[in-house]
Coordinates of C-alpha atoms in Angstrom, one line a residue:
Chain A
M1 CA 7.9 22.2 18.1
S2 CA 7.4 20.3 14.9
G3 CA 5.6 23.4 13.5
G4 CA 9.0 25.2 13.4
V5 CA 10.7 22.5 11.5
N6 CA 10.8 22.9 7.8
T7 CA 10.6 19.4 6.3
S8 CA 11.4 20.4 2.8
A9 CA 14.6 22.0 4.1
I10 CA 15.5 18.7 5.6
F11 CA 14.6 16.9 2.4
R12 CA 16.8 19.3 0.5
A13 CA 19.7 18.9 3.0
I14 CA 19.7 15.0 2.7
F15 CA 19.4 15.3 -1.1
M16 CA 22.3 17.7 -1.4
R17 CA 24.4 15.7 1.0
D18 CA 24.0 12.5 -1.1
V19 CA 24.6 14.3 -4.4
R20 CA 27.8 15.7 -3.0
L21 CA 28.9 12.3 -1.6
A22 CA 28.2 10.7 -5.0
W23 CA 30.6 13.1 -6.7
S24 CA 33.2 13.2 -4.0
Q25 CA 36.2 11.0 -4.2
G26 CA 35.2 7.3 -4.1
G27 CA 31.6 8.2 -4.8
T28 CA 29.4 6.2 -7.1
G29 CA 28.9 8.9 -9.7
T30 CA 32.1 8.6 -11.7
M31 CA 32.3 4.9 -11.1
A32 CA 28.9 4.1 -12.5
L33 CA 29.6 6.4 -15.5
S34 CA 32.9 4.6 -16.2
F35 CA 31.2 1.2 -15.8
F36 CA 28.5 2.2 -18.2
L37 CA 31.0 3.3 -20.9
I38 CA 33.3 0.3 -20.5
A39 CA 30.7 -2.4 -20.2
V40 CA 28.9 -1.2 -23.4
T41 CA 32.2 -1.2 -25.4
L42 CA 32.7 -4.9 -24.4
F43 CA 29.7 -6.0 -26.5
P44 CA 31.2 -5.3 -29.9
F45 CA 34.2 -7.5 -28.9
G46 CA 31.7 -10.2 -27.9
V47 CA 29.3 -10.2 -30.8
G48 CA 31.6 -8.8 -33.6
P49 CA 31.8 -5.3 -35.1
E50 CA 29.3 -5.7 -38.0
P51 CA 27.2 -2.5 -37.9
Q52 CA 23.9 -4.3 -38.6
T53 CA 24.4 -6.7 -35.6
L54 CA 25.3 -3.8 -33.3
A55 CA 22.3 -1.7 -34.5
R56 CA 20.0 -4.6 -33.8
I57 CA 21.1 -5.0 -30.2
A58 CA 22.1 -1.4 -29.4
A59 CA 18.9 -0.5 -27.5
G60 CA 18.9 -3.7 -25.4
V61 CA 22.6 -3.5 -24.6
I62 CA 22.5 0.1 -23.5
W63 CA 19.4 -0.5 -21.3
V64 CA 20.8 -3.7 -19.7
V65 CA 24.1 -2.0 -18.9
A66 CA 22.3 1.1 -17.6
L67 CA 20.3 -1.3 -15.4
L68 CA 23.4 -3.0 -14.1
A69 CA 25.2 0.3 -13.5
C70 CA 22.2 1.3 -11.4
L71 CA 22.2 -1.9 -9.5
L72 CA 25.9 -1.7 -8.7
S73 CA 25.7 1.9 -7.5
L74 CA 22.6 1.2 -5.4
D75 CA 24.5 -1.5 -3.4
R76 CA 25.5 0.9 -0.7
L77 CA 22.7 3.4 -0.9
Y78 CA 21.9 3.0 2.8
Q79 CA 24.7 0.8 4.0
A80 CA 27.3 3.5 4.8
D81 CA 24.7 5.4 6.8
Y82 CA 23.7 2.3 8.5
E83 CA 27.2 1.4 9.5
D84 CA 28.3 4.7 10.8
G85 CA 25.0 5.2 12.7
S86 CA 23.8 8.3 10.8
L87 CA 20.7 6.3 9.6
D88 CA 19.6 6.2 13.2
D89 CA 19.8 10.0 13.3
L90 CA 18.0 10.3 10.0
A91 CA 15.2 8.0 11.2
L92 CA 14.5 10.5 14.0
S93 CA 14.1 13.4 11.7
P94 CA 10.5 14.8 11.3
L95 CA 10.7 13.8 7.6
G96 CA 10.3 10.1 8.7
L97 CA 12.1 7.2 7.1
T98 CA 9.8 7.3 4.0
G99 CA 10.8 10.9 3.3
V100 CA 14.5 10.1 4.0
A101 CA 14.3 7.2 1.6
A102 CA 12.6 9.4 -1.1
A103 CA 15.4 12.0 -0.7
K104 CA 18.1 9.5 -1.0
I105 CA 16.5 7.8 -4.0
L106 CA 16.1 11.1 -5.8
A107 CA 19.7 12.0 -5.0
H108 CA 20.8 8.7 -6.4
W109 CA 18.9 9.2 -9.6
V110 CA 20.0 12.8 -10.1
A111 CA 23.7 12.2 -9.2
T112 CA 24.3 8.8 -10.6
I113 CA 21.7 7.9 -13.3
L114 CA 21.1 11.2 -15.0
P115 CA 24.8 11.4 -16.1
L116 CA 24.3 8.0 -17.7
V117 CA 21.3 9.2 -19.6
A118 CA 23.2 12.2 -20.8
L119 CA 26.0 10.0 -22.0
S120 CA 23.7 7.5 -23.7
P121 CA 23.7 9.1 -27.2
I122 CA 27.4 8.7 -27.4
L123 CA 27.0 5.0 -26.6
G124 CA 24.2 4.8 -29.1
M125 CA 26.7 6.1 -31.7
L126 CA 29.3 3.5 -30.7
M127 CA 26.6 0.8 -31.0
N128 CA 25.5 2.2 -34.4
L129 CA 22.0 2.9 -33.1
D130 CA 19.4 3.7 -35.8
A131 CA 19.5 7.5 -36.5
G132 CA 15.8 8.0 -35.8
A133 CA 16.0 6.4 -32.3
Y134 CA 18.4 8.8 -30.4
G135 CA 15.6 11.0 -29.0
M136 CA 13.7 7.9 -27.9
L137 CA 16.8 6.4 -26.3
V138 CA 17.2 9.4 -24.1
L139 CA 13.4 9.8 -23.5
S140 CA 12.9 6.1 -22.6
L141 CA 15.8 6.2 -20.2
L142 CA 14.5 9.4 -18.6
V143 CA 11.1 7.9 -18.1
G144 CA 12.2 4.4 -17.1
T145 CA 15.3 4.7 -14.9
P146 CA 13.6 6.3 -11.9
A147 CA 11.8 2.9 -11.5
L148 CA 15.2 1.3 -11.3
S149 CA 16.4 3.6 -8.5
L150 CA 13.0 3.2 -6.7
I151 CA 12.8 -0.6 -6.9
G152 CA 16.5 -1.0 -6.3
S153 CA 16.2 1.1 -3.1
V154 CA 13.9 -1.6 -1.7
G155 CA 16.5 -4.2 -2.3
A156 CA 19.3 -2.1 -0.8
A157 CA 17.2 -1.4 2.3
L158 CA 16.3 -5.1 2.7
T159 CA 20.0 -6.1 2.6
V160 CA 21.4 -3.1 4.5
S161 CA 22.6 -5.3 7.4
V162 CA 24.0 -8.0 5.2
R163 CA 27.8 -7.6 5.0
R164 CA 28.2 -8.6 1.4
G165 CA 24.7 -7.7 0.4
G166 CA 25.4 -6.9 -3.2
V167 CA 24.9 -10.3 -4.7
L168 CA 21.8 -11.0 -2.5
M169 CA 20.4 -7.6 -3.5
S170 CA 20.8 -8.3 -7.3
L171 CA 19.0 -11.6 -6.7
L172 CA 16.1 -9.8 -5.1
V173 CA 15.9 -6.9 -7.5
L174 CA 16.7 -8.2 -11.0
P175 CA 13.4 -10.1 -11.5
L176 CA 11.5 -6.9 -10.6
Y177 CA 13.4 -5.0 -13.3
V178 CA 12.0 -7.1 -16.1
P179 CA 9.0 -4.9 -17.0
T180 CA 11.1 -1.7 -17.1
L181 CA 13.6 -3.3 -19.4
I182 CA 10.9 -4.7 -21.7
F183 CA 9.1 -1.4 -22.2
G184 CA 12.2 0.7 -22.3
V185 CA 13.8 -1.3 -25.1
G186 CA 10.4 -1.6 -26.7
A187 CA 10.0 2.1 -27.1
I188 CA 13.5 2.5 -28.7
D189 CA 12.9 -0.4 -31.1
A190 CA 9.6 1.0 -32.1
A191 CA 11.1 4.4 -32.9
A192 CA 13.9 2.6 -34.8
G193 CA 11.3 0.6 -36.7
M194 CA 9.2 3.6 -37.5
T195 CA 6.2 2.4 -35.5
D196 CA 4.5 4.3 -32.7
P197 CA 6.6 4.2 -29.5
L198 CA 3.9 5.9 -27.4
P199 CA 2.3 2.8 -26.0
H200 CA 5.6 1.5 -24.7
L201 CA 6.5 4.8 -23.3
A202 CA 3.1 5.0 -21.5
F203 CA 3.5 1.6 -19.9
L204 CA 7.1 2.5 -19.0
G205 CA 5.7 5.6 -17.2
A206 CA 3.1 3.5 -15.5
V207 CA 5.7 1.1 -14.1
T208 CA 7.7 4.1 -12.8
L209 CA 4.6 5.5 -11.2
V210 CA 3.8 2.2 -9.4
A211 CA 7.4 2.1 -8.3
L212 CA 7.1 5.6 -7.0
V213 CA 4.2 4.6 -4.8
I214 CA 5.8 1.3 -3.5
G215 CA 9.5 2.2 -3.4
P216 CA 9.9 4.8 -0.6
I217 CA 7.3 3.1 1.6
A218 CA 8.7 -0.4 1.3
S219 CA 12.3 0.9 1.7
A220 CA 11.3 2.7 4.9
A221 CA 9.6 -0.5 6.2
A222 CA 12.8 -2.5 5.5
L223 CA 15.1 0.2 7.0
K224 CA 12.9 0.3 10.2
L225 CA 13.4 -3.4 10.5
S226 CA 17.2 -3.2 10.5
L227 CA 17.2 -0.3 13.0
E228 CA 15.3 -2.2 15.7
Chain B
M1 CA -7.0 -16.4 13.3
H2 CA -5.2 -15.2 16.4
R3 CA -6.1 -18.4 18.0
F4 CA -3.6 -20.1 15.7
A5 CA -0.9 -17.6 16.7
N6 CA -0.5 -20.1 19.6
P7 CA 1.8 -22.8 18.2
A8 CA 0.3 -25.6 20.3
E9 CA -3.2 -24.6 18.9
F10 CA -1.8 -24.7 15.4
N11 CA -0.2 -28.1 16.0
R12 CA -3.5 -29.5 17.2
L13 CA -5.2 -28.2 14.0
A14 CA -2.5 -29.6 11.8
D15 CA -2.8 -33.0 13.4
A16 CA -6.5 -33.0 12.8
I17 CA -6.2 -32.1 9.1
L18 CA -3.2 -34.2 8.2
P19 CA -4.9 -37.7 8.0
W20 CA -7.7 -36.4 5.8
A21 CA -5.3 -34.6 3.5
K22 CA -3.2 -37.7 3.2
I23 CA -6.2 -39.8 2.2
I24 CA -7.4 -37.3 -0.3
M25 CA -3.9 -37.0 -1.7
A26 CA -3.4 -40.8 -2.1
A27 CA -6.8 -41.3 -3.6
A28 CA -6.6 -38.4 -6.0
F29 CA -3.1 -39.3 -7.2
A30 CA -4.1 -42.9 -7.8
Y31 CA -7.3 -42.1 -9.6
G32 CA -5.9 -39.0 -11.4
L33 CA -2.8 -40.8 -12.7
Y34 CA -4.9 -43.8 -13.8
L35 CA -7.2 -41.5 -15.8
A36 CA -4.3 -39.4 -17.2
L37 CA -2.1 -42.4 -18.2
F38 CA -4.7 -44.9 -19.3
T39 CA -8.2 -43.7 -20.0
S40 CA -7.6 -40.2 -21.4
P41 CA -7.3 -40.0 -25.2
P42 CA -4.1 -39.0 -27.0
D43 CA -4.4 -35.5 -28.6
Y44 CA -5.1 -35.5 -32.3
Q45 CA -2.1 -33.2 -32.9
Q46 CA 0.2 -33.8 -30.0
G47 CA -0.2 -37.6 -29.7
E48 CA 0.8 -39.2 -26.4
S49 CA 3.0 -36.3 -25.3
V50 CA -0.1 -34.5 -24.3
R51 CA -0.1 -36.5 -21.1
I52 CA 2.7 -34.3 -19.8
M53 CA 0.0 -31.7 -19.4
Y54 CA -1.5 -33.6 -16.5
V55 CA 1.6 -32.8 -14.5
H56 CA 2.6 -29.6 -16.1
V57 CA -0.6 -27.6 -15.8
P58 CA -1.3 -28.5 -12.1
A59 CA 2.3 -27.7 -11.3
A60 CA 2.0 -24.3 -12.9
W61 CA -1.3 -23.6 -11.1
M62 CA 0.3 -24.6 -7.8
S63 CA 3.3 -22.3 -8.5
M64 CA 1.0 -19.3 -8.6
F65 CA -1.2 -20.5 -5.8
T66 CA 1.8 -21.1 -3.5
Y67 CA 3.1 -17.6 -4.1
M68 CA -0.3 -16.3 -3.1
V69 CA 0.0 -18.3 0.1
V70 CA 3.4 -16.8 0.8
A71 CA 2.1 -13.3 0.1
A72 CA -1.0 -13.8 2.3
A73 CA 1.2 -15.2 5.1
S74 CA 3.6 -12.3 4.7
F75 CA 0.8 -9.8 4.9
T76 CA -0.6 -11.4 8.0
A77 CA 2.9 -11.6 9.5
L78 CA 3.6 -7.9 8.9
V79 CA 0.3 -6.4 9.8
W80 CA -0.6 -8.4 12.9
R81 CA 2.9 -9.5 13.9
H82 CA 1.5 -13.0 13.6
P83 CA 4.4 -15.4 14.5
V84 CA 2.9 -18.5 13.0
A85 CA 2.2 -16.7 9.7
L86 CA 5.8 -15.7 9.5
L87 CA 6.8 -19.4 9.6
A88 CA 4.0 -20.2 7.1
G89 CA 5.7 -18.2 4.4
K90 CA 9.0 -19.9 5.2
A91 CA 7.4 -23.3 5.1
A92 CA 5.5 -22.7 1.8
A93 CA 8.2 -21.0 -0.3
P94 CA 10.4 -24.0 -1.0
I95 CA 7.3 -26.1 -1.9
G96 CA 6.3 -23.3 -4.3
A97 CA 9.8 -23.1 -5.8
T98 CA 9.7 -26.9 -6.4
F99 CA 6.3 -26.7 -8.1
T100 CA 7.7 -23.9 -10.3
A101 CA 10.8 -25.9 -11.2
L102 CA 8.5 -28.9 -11.9
A103 CA 6.4 -26.7 -14.2
L104 CA 9.5 -25.4 -16.0
I105 CA 11.1 -28.8 -16.4
T106 CA 7.9 -30.5 -17.6
G107 CA 7.4 -27.5 -19.9
M108 CA 10.8 -28.0 -21.4
L109 CA 10.3 -31.8 -21.8
W110 CA 6.9 -31.0 -23.5
G111 CA 8.5 -28.3 -25.6
K112 CA 11.1 -30.7 -27.1
P113 CA 8.7 -32.9 -29.1
M114 CA 6.2 -30.0 -29.7
W115 CA 8.3 -27.0 -30.6
G116 CA 11.5 -29.0 -31.5
T117 CA 13.4 -27.2 -28.7
Y118 CA 13.6 -27.4 -25.0
W119 CA 13.3 -23.7 -24.5
V120 CA 11.2 -21.1 -26.3
W121 CA 10.9 -17.5 -25.0
D122 CA 7.2 -18.0 -24.8
G123 CA 5.3 -15.6 -22.7
R124 CA 4.2 -18.2 -20.2
L125 CA 7.4 -20.0 -19.8
T126 CA 9.3 -16.7 -19.3
S127 CA 6.9 -15.4 -16.7
V128 CA 7.1 -18.7 -14.8
L129 CA 10.9 -18.4 -15.0
V130 CA 10.7 -14.9 -13.4
L131 CA 8.4 -16.3 -10.8
F132 CA 11.0 -18.9 -10.0
F133 CA 13.5 -16.1 -9.5
L134 CA 11.2 -14.4 -7.1
Y135 CA 11.0 -17.6 -5.0
L136 CA 14.8 -17.8 -5.0
G137 CA 15.1 -14.2 -3.8
Y138 CA 12.5 -14.7 -1.0
M139 CA 14.3 -17.9 0.2
A140 CA 17.8 -16.3 -0.1
L141 CA 16.7 -13.3 2.0
W142 CA 15.4 -15.7 4.7
R143 CA 18.9 -17.2 4.8
G144 CA 20.8 -13.9 4.3
L145 CA 19.9 -12.2 7.6
D146 CA 21.2 -13.6 10.9
E147 CA 18.3 -12.9 13.1
E148 CA 15.4 -15.3 12.2
D149 CA 12.6 -12.8 13.0
K150 CA 14.1 -9.9 11.1
A151 CA 15.0 -12.2 8.2
G152 CA 11.3 -13.3 8.1
R153 CA 9.9 -9.8 8.1
A154 CA 12.4 -8.6 5.5
A155 CA 11.4 -11.6 3.3
S156 CA 7.8 -10.7 3.9
I157 CA 8.3 -7.2 2.6
L158 CA 9.9 -8.6 -0.5
A159 CA 7.1 -11.1 -1.0
L160 CA 4.6 -8.2 -0.9
V161 CA 6.6 -6.1 -3.4
G162 CA 6.8 -9.2 -5.5
V163 CA 3.1 -9.9 -5.5
V164 CA 2.3 -6.3 -6.7
N165 CA 4.8 -6.9 -9.5
I166 CA 3.6 -10.3 -10.7
P167 CA 0.7 -9.0 -12.8
I168 CA 3.0 -6.3 -14.2
I169 CA 5.7 -8.8 -15.1
K170 CA 3.1 -11.2 -16.6
F171 CA 1.7 -8.4 -18.7
S172 CA 5.0 -7.0 -19.8
V173 CA 6.3 -10.5 -20.8
D174 CA 3.2 -11.2 -22.9
W175 CA 3.6 -7.8 -24.5
W176 CA 7.3 -8.4 -25.2
N177 CA 6.7 -11.8 -26.6
T178 CA 4.0 -10.8 -29.1
L179 CA 6.4 -8.2 -30.4
H180 CA 9.4 -10.4 -30.8
Q181 CA 7.7 -13.7 -31.7
P182 CA 4.5 -13.3 -33.7
S183 CA 2.6 -16.5 -32.7
S184 CA 4.2 -19.7 -34.1
V185 CA 4.1 -21.0 -30.6
M186 CA 1.3 -23.4 -30.0
R187 CA -0.9 -22.5 -27.1
M188 CA -2.3 -25.2 -25.0
D189 CA -5.4 -23.2 -24.2
G190 CA -6.4 -22.9 -27.8
P191 CA -9.3 -25.4 -28.2
T192 CA -11.7 -25.9 -25.4
M193 CA -10.7 -29.0 -23.6
P194 CA -12.9 -32.2 -23.9
A195 CA -14.3 -33.7 -20.7
E196 CA -12.2 -36.8 -20.8
M197 CA -9.1 -34.6 -20.6
L198 CA -10.4 -32.0 -18.2
W199 CA -11.5 -34.6 -15.6
P200 CA -8.0 -36.2 -15.1
L201 CA -6.5 -32.8 -15.1
L202 CA -8.7 -31.6 -12.3
T203 CA -8.2 -34.8 -10.3
V204 CA -4.4 -34.5 -10.5
A205 CA -4.7 -30.8 -9.6
L206 CA -6.7 -31.9 -6.5
A207 CA -3.9 -34.4 -5.7
F208 CA -1.3 -31.6 -6.0
K209 CA -3.2 -29.4 -3.7
A210 CA -3.6 -32.1 -1.1
Y211 CA 0.1 -32.9 -1.5
F212 CA 0.8 -29.2 -0.8
I213 CA -1.3 -29.2 2.3
V214 CA 0.4 -32.4 3.7
V215 CA 4.0 -31.1 3.1
F216 CA 3.1 -27.6 4.2
L217 CA 1.7 -28.8 7.5
Y218 CA 4.7 -31.1 8.2
R219 CA 7.1 -28.2 7.4
M220 CA 5.1 -25.9 9.7
K221 CA 5.3 -28.4 12.5
L222 CA 9.0 -28.7 11.9
E223 CA 9.5 -25.0 12.0
I224 CA 7.5 -24.7 15.2
N225 CA 9.4 -27.5 16.9
L226 CA 12.7 -26.0 15.8
R227 CA 11.8 -22.7 17.4
K228 CA 10.7 -24.6 20.5
L229 CA 14.1 -26.3 20.5
T230 CA 16.0 -23.1 20.2
V231 CA 14.1 -21.5 23.1
L232 CA 14.5 -24.6 25.3
S233 CA 18.2 -24.9 24.6
S234 CA 18.8 -21.2 25.4
I235 CA 16.9 -21.6 28.7
E236 CA 19.0 -24.7 29.5
A237 CA 22.2 -22.8 28.6
R238 CA 21.3 -20.1 31.0
G239 CA 20.9 -22.7 33.7

């Protein structure tokens, strides 16, 4: 029976469903994008409009806000499916919970985070980012943000049955985001300071790869717990 | 190990260890504090304030050690469904968080005379701070879920994800620090330590470890008795 089932078709179906949901009304896609834009523009009001000050903190601000946007949008990655019972159905699919988690994480990254990455040069402009660092801004976000989705998914899965799990989830996940933030900002600062950003980028990629190994498995284990 | 999955068996073991652990704790504290406060020499650079080290360094060691205990307990609990191991993580975590807070506070008190400020974004301080956050998350997750057993296993998954991340966090924070603050921060592991300082340090460290064992075993017994109480009262309620 299982021979007839095409697991990659199931993976694609879950992926497409989540992408569509993210961009339907009330989905996380537009909200995360708006949050990203608005939260970054708050910083010049807070620290003052001097171009030098903004340039110095641009990389850090954009990364931190991207991280928070990711966290906010991950809040209900599994919760809606858990509440309406579709997670029970998904758990029975031949893909297994690990595959389901992987599909949902990928959908989150593509639908919610990739638009932020695409928008980031405009925010770099608003924050007076050093002219030589735009390419590295996009590249470091591309390499680093998958780790945010992957690690955040574990937090979302652990708190899936907690009614207001968002705050608890950020408490669990934020400490684990520290390495990604450090290497991501490090790469941009290196590019802006005319030094070699490659070591930062390599470590950033390494963190993402570790998260790729841990994220879906730990998420599946946590989801299985809440479905018992 | 499975023998100690039986709570009664565990309680018997704990009662056998406790008196010895208490004796070692009392003796090591008395001797270690005497050495640290009276016989050890003041540092040629840091003066008397170097004595903070005899609390600070053992507390920092214990903060790491206890996280390893929590992680090992979590692993055992998840892999073998070991009920006592689940409670071991719960019992150890607040002790570890307290040691971590103690390491941070003594570090700040030490930093004021040495660096002229309570807080420096030094690599070590920062990674201990992140470790403190990991403890908080673990403890919050235990409280966050209603069902005790599920809460424990969820927290165990988190502890294991955390233990994989600790070396990465440590490394990244060191890396970040060297970029943003080229040296200037005095490192306590610079010169090799003379014997009259190393000896009190190790004695206090032993005292801390014995203290951990005493408090840990009492907390374990408490958790086991609480479970027993819940079971008994639910039996009674059913009549």
